[in-house]
Coordinates of C-alpha atoms in Angstrom, one line a residue:
M270 CA 0.3 -0.5 0.1
T271 CA 1.3 3.3 -0.8
P272 CA 2.2 6.2 1.7
F273 CA -0.7 7.8 -0.2
R274 CA -3.1 5.3 0.2
Q275 CA -2.2 4.6 3.5
F276 CA -2.6 8.3 4.8
L277 CA -6.2 8.1 3.1
A278 CA -7.0 5.0 4.8
M279 CA -6.2 6.6 8.4
S280 CA -8.3 9.6 7.8
F281 CA -11.1 7.3 6.8
L282 CA -10.5 5.3 9.8
K283 CA -10.6 8.6 11.9
W284 CA -13.6 10.1 10.3
A285 CA -15.4 6.9 10.8
L286 CA -15.0 6.3 14.2
I287 CA -15.5 10.3 14.8
M288 CA -19.0 9.7 12.8
I289 CA -19.6 6.6 15.2
L290 CA -19.1 9.0 18.1
M291 CA -21.3 12.0 16.9
L292 CA -24.6 9.6 16.3
W293 CA -23.7 8.3 19.8
S294 CA -24.0 11.5 21.5
F295 CA -27.1 12.6 19.0
F296 CA -29.0 9.6 20.2
V297 CA -27.8 10.0 24.1
F298 CA -29.3 13.8 23.6
I299 CA -32.2 12.6 21.8
I300 CA -32.9 10.4 24.7
Y301 CA -32.6 13.0 27.5
I302 CA -35.4 15.4 25.4
S303 CA -37.3 12.7 25.2
K304 CA -37.3 11.8 29.0
L305 CA -37.5 15.9 29.5
N306 CA -40.7 16.0 27.2
V307 CA -42.1 13.0 29.2
E308 CA -41.9 14.9 32.5
N309 CA -42.8 18.6 30.7
V310 CA -45.7 19.0 33.2
L311 CA -43.7 18.2 36.5
D312 CA -43.0 20.9 38.8
S313 CA -40.6 23.8 37.8
D314 CA -38.0 22.8 40.6
Y315 CA -38.1 19.4 39.6
K316 CA -37.8 20.5 35.8
I317 CA -34.8 22.7 36.6
T318 CA -33.0 19.7 38.8
R319 CA -33.6 17.4 36.0
L320 CA -32.5 20.2 33.1
N321 CA -29.1 20.4 35.1
Q322 CA -28.5 16.5 35.5
T323 CA -29.4 16.9 31.5
T324 CA -26.8 19.5 31.1
T325 CA -24.3 18.1 33.0
S326 CA -24.4 14.9 31.4
T327 CA -24.1 16.2 27.9
E328 CA -21.0 18.1 28.9
Q329 CA -19.8 14.8 30.5
S330 CA -20.3 13.0 27.4
E331 CA -18.8 15.7 24.9
K332 CA -15.9 15.6 27.1
R333 CA -15.4 11.9 26.8
N334 CA -15.7 12.4 23.1
V335 CA -12.8 15.0 22.8
E336 CA -10.7 12.7 25.0
L337 CA -11.5 9.8 22.9
E338 CA -10.7 11.5 19.6
A339 CA -7.5 12.1 20.9
L340 CA -6.8 8.5 21.9
I341 CA -8.0 7.3 18.5
D342 CA -5.4 10.1 16.8
E343 CA -2.8 8.8 19.1
Y344 CA -3.5 5.4 17.8
L345 CA -3.7 5.7 14.5
S346 CA -0.6 7.7 14.4
D347 CA 1.5 5.1 16.5
K348 CA 3.6 3.1 13.3
S349 CA 4.2 0.1 15.5
I350 CA 0.7 -0.9 14.8
R351 CA -0.3 -2.8 12.0
P352 CA -2.9 -1.1 9.5
E353 CA -5.2 -4.3 9.6
Q354 CA -4.8 -4.0 13.5
K355 CA -6.1 -0.4 13.4
W356 CA -9.3 -1.3 11.0
K357 CA -10.5 -3.4 14.4
L358 CA -10.9 -0.3 16.4
I359 CA -14.1 0.3 14.7
D360 CA -15.6 -3.1 15.8
V361 CA -13.9 -2.7 19.4
I362 CA -15.9 1.3 19.6
E363 CA -18.9 -0.2 18.2
S364 CA -19.1 -3.1 20.7
K365 CA -18.2 -1.1 23.6
L366 CA -20.9 1.7 22.6
V367 CA -24.7 1.0 23.7
P368 CA -26.8 0.5 20.4
Y369 CA -29.6 3.0 20.0
A370 CA -32.2 0.4 20.2
A371 CA -30.7 -0.3 24.3
L372 CA -30.9 3.5 24.9
R373 CA -34.5 3.7 24.0
N374 CA -35.5 0.9 26.1
K375 CA -34.2 2.6 29.2
I376 CA -36.8 3.1 32.0
I377 CA -38.7 6.6 30.9
E378 CA -40.9 8.3 33.2
P379 CA -44.5 8.9 33.3
S380 CA -46.1 12.7 34.1
V381 CA -47.9 13.1 37.2
E382 CA -51.0 13.7 34.9
Y383 CA -51.0 10.5 33.2
E384 CA -50.6 8.7 36.4
K385 CA -53.5 10.6 37.7
L386 CA -55.5 10.1 34.9
R387 CA -54.9 6.8 34.5
R388 CA -55.8 6.2 38.3
R389 CA -59.0 8.2 37.8
V390 CA -60.6 6.6 34.7
Q391 CA -60.3 3.3 37.0
S392 CA -61.9 4.8 39.7
N393 CA -64.8 6.5 37.4
T394 CA -65.4 3.1 35.8
Q395 CA -66.4 1.5 39.4
E396 CA -68.6 4.7 40.3
M397 CA -70.2 4.3 36.7
W398 CA -70.9 0.7 38.0
N399 CA -71.8 1.7 41.6
Y400 CA -74.5 4.3 40.1
V401 CA -76.2 1.6 37.3
N402 CA -75.8 -1.2 40.1
S403 CA -77.6 1.0 42.8
E404 CA -80.4 2.3 40.4
M405 CA -80.9 -1.2 38.8
I406 CA -81.4 -2.8 42.7
E407 CA -84.1 0.0 43.5
L408 CA -85.7 -0.2 40.2
K409 CA -85.8 -4.2 40.7
K410 CA -87.1 -3.8 44.2
F411 CA -90.0 -0.9 43.5
G412 CA -90.7 -1.8 39.5
N413 CA -94.1 -3.3 38.2
P414 CA -94.6 -6.4 39.9
G415 CA -97.4 -7.5 37.6
S416 CA -94.6 -8.1 35.1
A417 CA -93.4 -12.1 35.9
N418 CA -90.0 -11.1 33.6
F419 CA -89.4 -7.8 35.2
S420 CA -87.1 -9.3 37.7
V421 CA -85.3 -11.4 35.2
Q422 CA -84.5 -8.9 32.5
I423 CA -83.0 -6.5 35.7
D424 CA -80.7 -8.8 37.0
A425 CA -80.0 -9.5 33.1
I426 CA -79.0 -5.8 33.0
I427 CA -76.7 -6.0 36.2
N428 CA -75.2 -8.8 34.7
A429 CA -74.4 -7.6 31.6
A430 CA -73.0 -4.1 33.4
A431 CA -70.9 -6.1 35.4
E432 CA -69.4 -7.8 32.5
Q433 CA -68.7 -4.6 31.1
K434 CA -67.2 -2.9 33.6
N435 CA -65.2 -5.9 34.6
S436 CA -63.9 -5.8 30.6
L437 CA -63.1 -2.0 31.3
L438 CA -61.2 -2.4 34.4
H439 CA -59.1 -5.5 33.1
D440 CA -58.2 -3.2 29.9
L441 CA -57.0 -0.3 32.1
D442 CA -55.0 -3.2 34.3
Q443 CA -53.4 -4.3 30.9
L444 CA -52.6 -0.8 29.7
A445 CA -50.7 -0.6 33.0
E446 CA -48.5 -3.3 32.2
V447 CA -47.7 -2.1 28.2
D448 CA -47.7 1.3 28.7
G449 CA -43.7 1.3 29.2
Y450 CA -43.9 2.5 32.6
E451 CA -44.2 -0.6 34.6
A452 CA -40.2 -0.7 35.1
W453 CA -40.6 2.7 36.4
R454 CA -43.2 2.0 38.9
L455 CA -41.3 -1.0 39.9
K456 CA -38.3 1.1 40.4
E457 CA -39.8 4.2 42.1
A458 CA -41.7 2.1 44.7
A459 CA -38.4 0.4 45.6
E460 CA -36.0 3.7 45.8
L461 CA -38.8 5.5 47.8
S462 CA -39.7 2.7 50.4
D463 CA -35.5 2.2 50.5
L464 CA -35.5 5.8 51.4
M465 CA -37.8 5.9 53.9
Q466 CA -36.7 2.9 55.6
R467 CA -33.0 4.2 55.7
R468 CA -34.2 7.4 57.0
L469 CA -36.5 5.7 60.0
Y470 CA -33.2 3.3 60.6
H471 CA -31.3 6.5 61.0
L472 CA -33.7 8.5 63.2
Q473 CA -33.6 5.4 65.4
N474 CA -30.1 4.7 65.8
P475 CA -28.3 7.6 66.5
E476 CA -24.5 8.1 66.5
D477 CA -24.8 9.2 70.2
C478 CA -27.8 7.8 72.3
G479 CA -26.8 9.7 75.9
K480 CA -27.0 13.4 73.4
A481 CA -30.3 12.1 71.1
Q482 CA -33.6 13.6 71.6
K483 CA -36.1 11.3 72.7
L484 CA -39.8 10.8 72.5
M485 CA -41.2 7.9 75.0
C486 CA -44.4 6.5 73.6
P487 CA -46.0 3.6 75.9
L488 CA -47.4 0.8 74.1
E489 CA -50.4 -0.2 76.3
V490 CA -52.9 2.4 75.4
G491 CA -56.2 0.3 76.7
C492 CA -57.7 -1.0 72.9
G493 CA -56.9 -4.0 70.7
Y494 CA -54.1 -5.0 68.7
G495 CA -54.9 -3.0 65.4
C496 CA -55.5 0.3 67.6
E497 CA -52.5 -0.2 69.7
L498 CA -50.4 -0.6 67.0
H499 CA -51.8 2.2 65.3
H500 CA -51.1 4.3 68.5
V501 CA -47.1 2.9 67.8
V502 CA -47.1 4.0 64.4
Y503 CA -48.7 7.3 65.4
C504 CA -45.7 8.1 67.9
L505 CA -43.3 7.0 65.2
V506 CA -44.4 9.6 62.8
M507 CA -44.8 12.2 65.6
A508 CA -40.9 11.2 66.2
Y509 CA -39.8 11.4 62.5
A510 CA -41.5 14.9 62.3
T511 CA -39.5 16.3 65.5
E512 CA -36.5 14.0 64.7
R513 CA -36.5 12.5 68.1
T514 CA -35.7 8.9 68.9
L515 CA -38.9 7.1 69.5
I516 CA -38.5 4.8 72.8
L517 CA -41.0 2.1 73.1
N518 CA -42.2 1.4 76.6
S519 CA -43.8 -1.9 76.1
K520 CA -43.0 -4.6 79.1
G521 CA -45.9 -6.0 81.0
W522 CA -47.9 -5.4 77.5
R523 CA -51.4 -7.2 78.1
Y524 CA -51.3 -9.1 75.0
H525 CA -47.8 -10.1 75.7
E526 CA -46.1 -10.0 79.0
A527 CA -42.6 -9.9 77.6
G528 CA -42.5 -7.1 75.7
W529 CA -42.8 -6.2 72.2
E530 CA -39.3 -7.1 71.4
D531 CA -40.2 -10.7 71.9
I532 CA -42.7 -10.9 68.9
F533 CA -41.1 -8.2 66.2
E534 CA -37.5 -6.7 66.4
P535 CA -36.4 -4.1 68.5
I536 CA -37.4 -0.5 66.8
S537 CA -33.6 0.7 67.7
D538 CA -30.3 -1.7 67.7
T539 CA -28.2 1.0 69.6
C540 CA -30.8 3.4 71.6
L541 CA -33.6 1.7 73.5
T542 CA -33.1 4.1 76.9
S543 CA -34.8 7.3 77.9
E544 CA -31.3 8.2 79.7
G545 CA -29.9 11.3 77.5
A546 CA -30.0 15.0 77.2
S547 CA -34.0 15.4 76.7
Y548 CA -37.2 13.5 76.4
G549 CA -40.8 13.6 76.0
T550 CA -43.9 11.7 76.7
W551 CA -46.3 12.0 73.4
S552 CA -49.8 11.9 74.8
N553 CA -52.5 9.9 73.0
D554 CA -54.4 12.7 71.6
I555 CA -55.4 12.6 68.1
Q556 CA -54.2 15.6 65.7
N557 CA -54.4 15.7 62.2
I558 CA -51.2 14.2 60.5
Q559 CA -53.3 12.8 57.5
V560 CA -50.4 14.5 55.5
I561 CA -47.7 13.1 53.7
P562 CA -44.1 15.4 53.8
E563 CA -43.7 17.7 51.1
D564 CA -40.1 16.3 50.0
L565 CA -41.5 13.2 48.9
A566 CA -44.8 14.4 47.7
P567 CA -44.0 15.1 43.8
R568 CA -42.7 11.6 43.6
L569 CA -45.6 9.7 45.8
T570 CA -48.6 11.7 44.3
R571 CA -47.4 10.2 41.1
L572 CA -46.6 6.6 42.1
H573 CA -49.5 5.8 44.1
G574 CA -53.1 6.2 44.2
D575 CA -53.4 6.7 48.2
P576 CA -50.0 8.4 49.1
F577 CA -51.4 8.3 52.9
A578 CA -51.6 4.9 53.1
W579 CA -48.3 4.4 51.7
W580 CA -46.8 6.6 54.3
V581 CA -48.6 4.9 57.0
G582 CA -47.4 1.4 55.6
Q583 CA -43.8 2.8 55.5
F584 CA -44.2 3.2 59.1
L585 CA -45.6 -0.7 59.6
K586 CA -42.8 -2.2 57.3
Y587 CA -40.4 -0.5 59.7
L588 CA -42.0 -1.7 62.9
L589 CA -43.3 -5.0 62.1
R590 CA -40.2 -6.8 61.5
M591 CA -40.3 -10.2 62.6
Q592 CA -38.6 -12.1 65.2
P593 CA -37.7 -15.5 63.7
Q594 CA -39.7 -17.6 65.9
T595 CA -42.9 -14.8 64.9
H596 CA -42.1 -15.1 61.2
N597 CA -41.9 -19.1 61.2
M598 CA -45.4 -19.0 63.0
V599 CA -46.8 -17.2 60.6
D600 CA -45.5 -19.2 57.9
A601 CA -46.4 -22.4 59.3
H602 CA -50.1 -21.1 59.6
R603 CA -50.1 -20.2 56.2
Q604 CA -48.9 -23.5 55.0
K605 CA -51.4 -25.6 57.4
L606 CA -54.4 -23.3 55.9
G607 CA -52.9 -24.2 52.3
F608 CA -52.8 -20.6 51.3
T609 CA -51.9 -20.5 47.7
K610 CA -52.6 -17.6 45.3
P611 CA -54.7 -16.5 43.3
I612 CA -56.5 -15.7 46.7
V613 CA -59.0 -12.9 48.1
G614 CA -58.7 -12.1 51.5
V615 CA -61.9 -11.5 53.8
H616 CA -62.3 -10.0 57.1
V617 CA -65.4 -10.4 58.8
R618 CA -65.3 -8.2 62.4
R619 CA -68.2 -9.4 64.7
T620 CA -68.5 -9.8 68.5
D621 CA -67.6 -6.2 70.1
K622 CA -67.3 -4.4 67.1
L623 CA -71.4 -5.2 67.0
T624 CA -71.9 -2.3 69.4
Q625 CA -70.1 0.5 67.5
V626 CA -71.0 -0.2 63.7
K627 CA -73.5 -2.2 61.8
S628 CA -73.3 -5.7 61.0
H629 CA -72.7 -7.3 57.2
N630 CA -73.8 -10.7 56.1
V631 CA -71.6 -12.9 54.2
E632 CA -73.3 -12.2 51.2
E633 CA -72.3 -8.4 51.1
Y634 CA -68.7 -9.4 51.3
M635 CA -68.6 -12.3 48.7
I636 CA -70.3 -9.9 46.0
W637 CA -67.0 -8.3 45.7
V638 CA -65.4 -11.6 46.0
E639 CA -67.1 -13.1 43.1
D640 CA -66.7 -9.5 40.9
Y641 CA -62.9 -9.7 41.4
F642 CA -62.6 -13.5 40.5
N643 CA -64.9 -12.5 37.3
R644 CA -62.3 -9.9 36.3
L645 CA -59.5 -12.2 37.0
E646 CA -60.9 -14.7 35.0
L647 CA -60.5 -12.2 31.7
S648 CA -56.6 -12.7 31.9
Q649 CA -55.9 -15.9 33.5
P650 CA -57.4 -19.0 34.4
V651 CA -58.6 -19.5 37.8
V652 CA -58.6 -23.3 38.7
K653 CA -59.8 -23.0 42.3
R654 CA -61.5 -19.6 43.3
R655 CA -59.8 -19.3 46.8
V656 CA -61.0 -17.2 49.9
F657 CA -59.1 -16.7 53.3
L658 CA -61.6 -15.6 55.7
A659 CA -60.5 -14.2 58.8
T660 CA -62.7 -13.2 61.5
D661 CA -63.2 -13.8 65.4
D662 CA -66.3 -15.3 64.9
P663 CA -65.9 -19.2 64.1
K664 CA -69.8 -19.3 62.8
V665 CA -68.7 -17.0 60.1
I666 CA -66.6 -19.4 58.6
E667 CA -68.9 -22.4 58.6
E668 CA -71.8 -20.2 57.2
A669 CA -69.3 -19.3 54.2
R670 CA -68.5 -22.5 53.3
K671 CA -72.1 -23.8 53.1
K672 CA -73.5 -21.0 50.9
Y673 CA -70.5 -20.9 48.9
P674 CA -69.5 -24.7 48.4
K675 CA -67.8 -23.8 44.9
Y676 CA -65.3 -21.6 46.4
D677 CA -62.3 -23.0 48.5
I678 CA -62.6 -21.2 51.7
I679 CA -59.8 -21.4 54.3
G680 CA -59.5 -20.1 57.5
D681 CA -58.9 -21.2 61.2
P682 CA -61.8 -21.5 63.2
D683 CA -59.6 -21.8 66.5
V684 CA -57.8 -18.4 66.0
A685 CA -61.4 -17.2 65.1
R686 CA -62.3 -18.4 68.7
I687 CA -59.6 -16.9 71.2
S688 CA -59.9 -13.4 68.9
A689 CA -63.1 -13.0 71.1
V690 CA -63.3 -10.7 73.6
A691 CA -63.2 -13.1 76.6
T692 CA -59.9 -14.5 75.2
R693 CA -58.2 -12.2 73.2
Y694 CA -55.6 -10.8 75.4
S695 CA -53.4 -13.7 75.5
N696 CA -50.2 -14.9 73.6
S697 CA -52.4 -17.5 71.6
S698 CA -54.8 -14.8 70.6
L699 CA -51.9 -12.3 69.6
N700 CA -50.1 -15.2 67.1
G701 CA -53.9 -15.6 65.6
I702 CA -54.2 -11.8 65.0
I703 CA -50.6 -11.2 63.9
S704 CA -51.0 -14.0 61.2
D705 CA -54.3 -12.9 60.1
A706 CA -53.2 -9.4 59.4
H707 CA -50.5 -10.5 57.7
L708 CA -51.8 -13.0 55.5
L709 CA -54.6 -10.5 54.8
S710 CA -52.0 -8.4 53.2
M711 CA -50.4 -10.9 51.4
C712 CA -54.0 -11.7 49.6
D713 CA -54.2 -10.6 45.6
Y714 CA -57.6 -8.3 46.6
V715 CA -59.2 -7.9 50.3
V716 CA -62.7 -7.0 51.3
C717 CA -63.3 -5.9 54.9
T718 CA -64.6 -3.2 56.4
F719 CA -62.6 0.2 57.0
S720 CA -63.9 0.3 60.4
S721 CA -61.9 -2.3 61.6
Q722 CA -58.3 -1.5 62.5
I723 CA -57.5 -5.0 61.5
C724 CA -58.5 -3.9 58.0
R725 CA -57.2 -0.8 57.8
M726 CA -53.6 -1.6 59.1
A727 CA -53.7 -5.2 56.5
Y728 CA -54.5 -2.3 53.7
E729 CA -51.7 0.1 54.7
F730 CA -49.4 -2.8 54.9
M731 CA -50.3 -4.4 51.2
Q732 CA -49.0 -0.8 50.1
T733 CA -45.6 -1.8 50.7
M734 CA -45.8 -4.6 48.8
Y735 CA -47.0 -3.3 45.6
P736 CA -46.1 0.0 43.5
D737 CA -49.6 1.0 44.1
A738 CA -52.1 -1.5 45.9
S739 CA -54.5 1.3 46.3
N740 CA -57.4 -0.5 44.2
R741 CA -56.9 -4.3 46.0
F742 CA -59.2 -3.3 48.7
K743 CA -62.9 -2.8 49.0
S744 CA -64.8 -1.9 52.0
V745 CA -68.2 -2.3 52.3
D746 CA -68.7 0.1 55.0
T747 CA -66.5 3.1 55.2
I748 CA -63.8 4.8 53.9
Y749 CA -60.2 4.6 54.8
Y750 CA -59.4 6.9 57.6
F751 CA -56.1 6.5 60.1
Y752 CA -56.6 5.9 64.0
G753 CA -59.5 7.9 64.9
E754 CA -58.9 10.4 62.6
K755 CA -61.2 11.1 59.7
V756 CA -60.3 14.2 57.5
H757 CA -60.7 13.3 54.3
N758 CA -60.4 16.3 52.0
R759 CA -61.8 16.3 48.2
E760 CA -61.0 18.9 45.7
A761 CA -63.7 18.9 42.4
V762 CA -62.6 18.7 39.0
I763 CA -66.2 19.0 37.4
S764 CA -68.6 21.7 38.6
H765 CA -72.1 20.3 39.5
R766 CA -75.6 22.0 40.3
A767 CA -77.7 20.1 42.8
K768 CA -81.0 18.5 41.1
N769 CA -82.6 18.8 44.4
T770 CA -82.5 19.4 48.3
I771 CA -80.1 16.4 49.5
E772 CA -77.6 17.5 46.8
L773 CA -74.6 19.8 47.2
S774 CA -73.8 22.3 44.0
M775 CA -70.0 22.8 44.0
N776 CA -67.7 24.9 41.4
V777 CA -64.0 23.4 40.2
S778 CA -61.5 23.7 42.7
D779 CA -64.0 23.6 45.5
T780 CA -62.9 21.7 48.6
L781 CA -65.2 19.2 50.0
R782 CA -64.8 17.4 53.3
I783 CA -66.0 13.6 52.5
F784 CA -68.0 11.8 55.6
H785 CA -68.7 8.5 53.4
N786 CA -68.3 7.0 49.7
L787 CA -72.4 5.7 50.0
G788 CA -71.6 2.7 47.2
N789 CA -74.4 4.2 44.6
G790 CA -71.9 6.7 42.6
F791 CA -72.1 9.3 45.3
S792 CA -70.2 10.3 48.3
Q793 CA -71.5 12.6 51.1
G794 CA -69.4 15.3 52.3
K795 CA -69.4 19.2 53.4
S796 CA -68.5 21.9 51.2
L797 CA -65.7 24.1 53.2
Q798 CA -67.1 27.0 50.5
T799 CA -70.3 26.8 51.6
N800 CA -70.7 25.0 54.8
Q801 CA -73.5 23.1 53.3
T802 CA -73.9 19.3 53.8
G803 CA -74.9 16.8 51.2
I804 CA -74.2 14.1 48.7
F805 CA -72.3 14.8 45.0
P806 CA -71.3 12.7 42.3
S807 CA -68.1 10.9 43.5
F808 CA -66.7 10.9 39.8
K809 CA -66.6 14.7 39.9
V810 CA -63.9 15.1 42.4
V811 CA -60.5 13.8 43.2
N812 CA -58.4 13.1 46.5
K813 CA -56.9 16.3 47.5
V814 CA -53.4 15.2 49.0
E815 CA -52.3 17.1 52.2
T816 CA -48.7 18.0 53.0
A817 CA -46.3 19.2 55.8
D818 CA -43.0 20.4 55.7
F819 CA -41.6 17.4 57.5
P820 CA -37.3 17.4 58.3
K821 CA -35.6 16.7 55.0
Y822 CA -33.0 14.5 56.1
M823 CA -30.7 15.7 54.1
N824 CA -27.9 13.4 54.8
I825 CA -30.3 10.1 53.9
N826 CA -30.3 10.4 50.2

């Protein structure tokens, strides 16, 4: 090869490599621009942060390109390297660079509006069904009794509407799986949970326990297991808000004399005494704490349909780290019952609860069990419809098995028996309650009453097992609330003019305090603008997430 040809060959090599680098930089740039376009509705601070990250990444890419170009020049000018070896450089570079298709498959984040709209369509589909179903039932009750086929016709309408509703909800579930954001949801949920757990561990394990400020919390507050556990969550939230290490006084607990640490892991590895610089005792007074931290709110509202339930769930996740013997007990109970998926959990509270709230018959729960399995069968075969029934009345298990022989209803009458009031405060009863609550949270779907602390606790803990499990529950009585505090605000997104004296009128952006979701397409509440109380269409409002300026824990990120 003549010197001139060698010169041309080396020049071609150099420019070929430079072109590859330019194309690679272009693809990286396109990826970042597309990510910014997806997130163009995020708040300005978040945009600025991402833009800074993009600029930094672009500058770093340009710097690497310059360095790589210099290396190419040095390599091609080295006369000790044979020409055929230099030609292999292109193949080496191409093998190291990330292909364009792989770059395009990187995790892309959805906008807040996209995630909210997806969940809103899902919720409103259910509300549409609630309305149609309720109206048809009323028509069936008070329709023309002279028509022999009237009841049959109404049943046919209800069944057809239910089938269409399930098809819509199934399609929405599939949309979430194929919209390209599932990998982001899994990653974001894991990262947020990890962040919260590290913050709590940092709070509970100060470098110097003697100098740390502390918050004393008594475990015994004179109520049931779910109530007392929510009390501990409440204390830990207050400790988090005040940056104090929580000290839990649990010795002599009436459920278990040896105390909390004999059932669950200690809430601190290094700081278990109140001795030190300063401490305070938190009272049992309920304040409005149904808020989430401002620094987590943008991420949480995008990820989750019930951010506050996720928030409480993270405190439960930290608190309910089982001792080995507790874990073994729950696992043995699971295997004894034959607990396998798919499975729907049902929690029926009787005995002392009947003095506080309305009793619901088994049929009211099983309607929603059947509805879930009907929808599930649109996406997968279900060999056996399995139900885990947790209750404090063994007769409920027997009744359900007789009325629904086609279902595999698993439950432990012995656990139900010792959960009754007379034997509730014992070690065996505690084991049964812990096992029931944990297995409920492991179910694919749960039907219960949010008036029960155990039901709400299972709902909260389930949020730690999925990116968003806010639609995996059905309460047959009231809406979700936390530990004695029932302040729930909704924001109107569609105006409404009252059609009768029991309805509320509202304008877009009005705030309404909701008391109940009536299950018929309407909710009951109070307008904070007019102070009037009445009902309004549930689909015309959205959850109003309240935030507070919690400590940022900047050293934990």
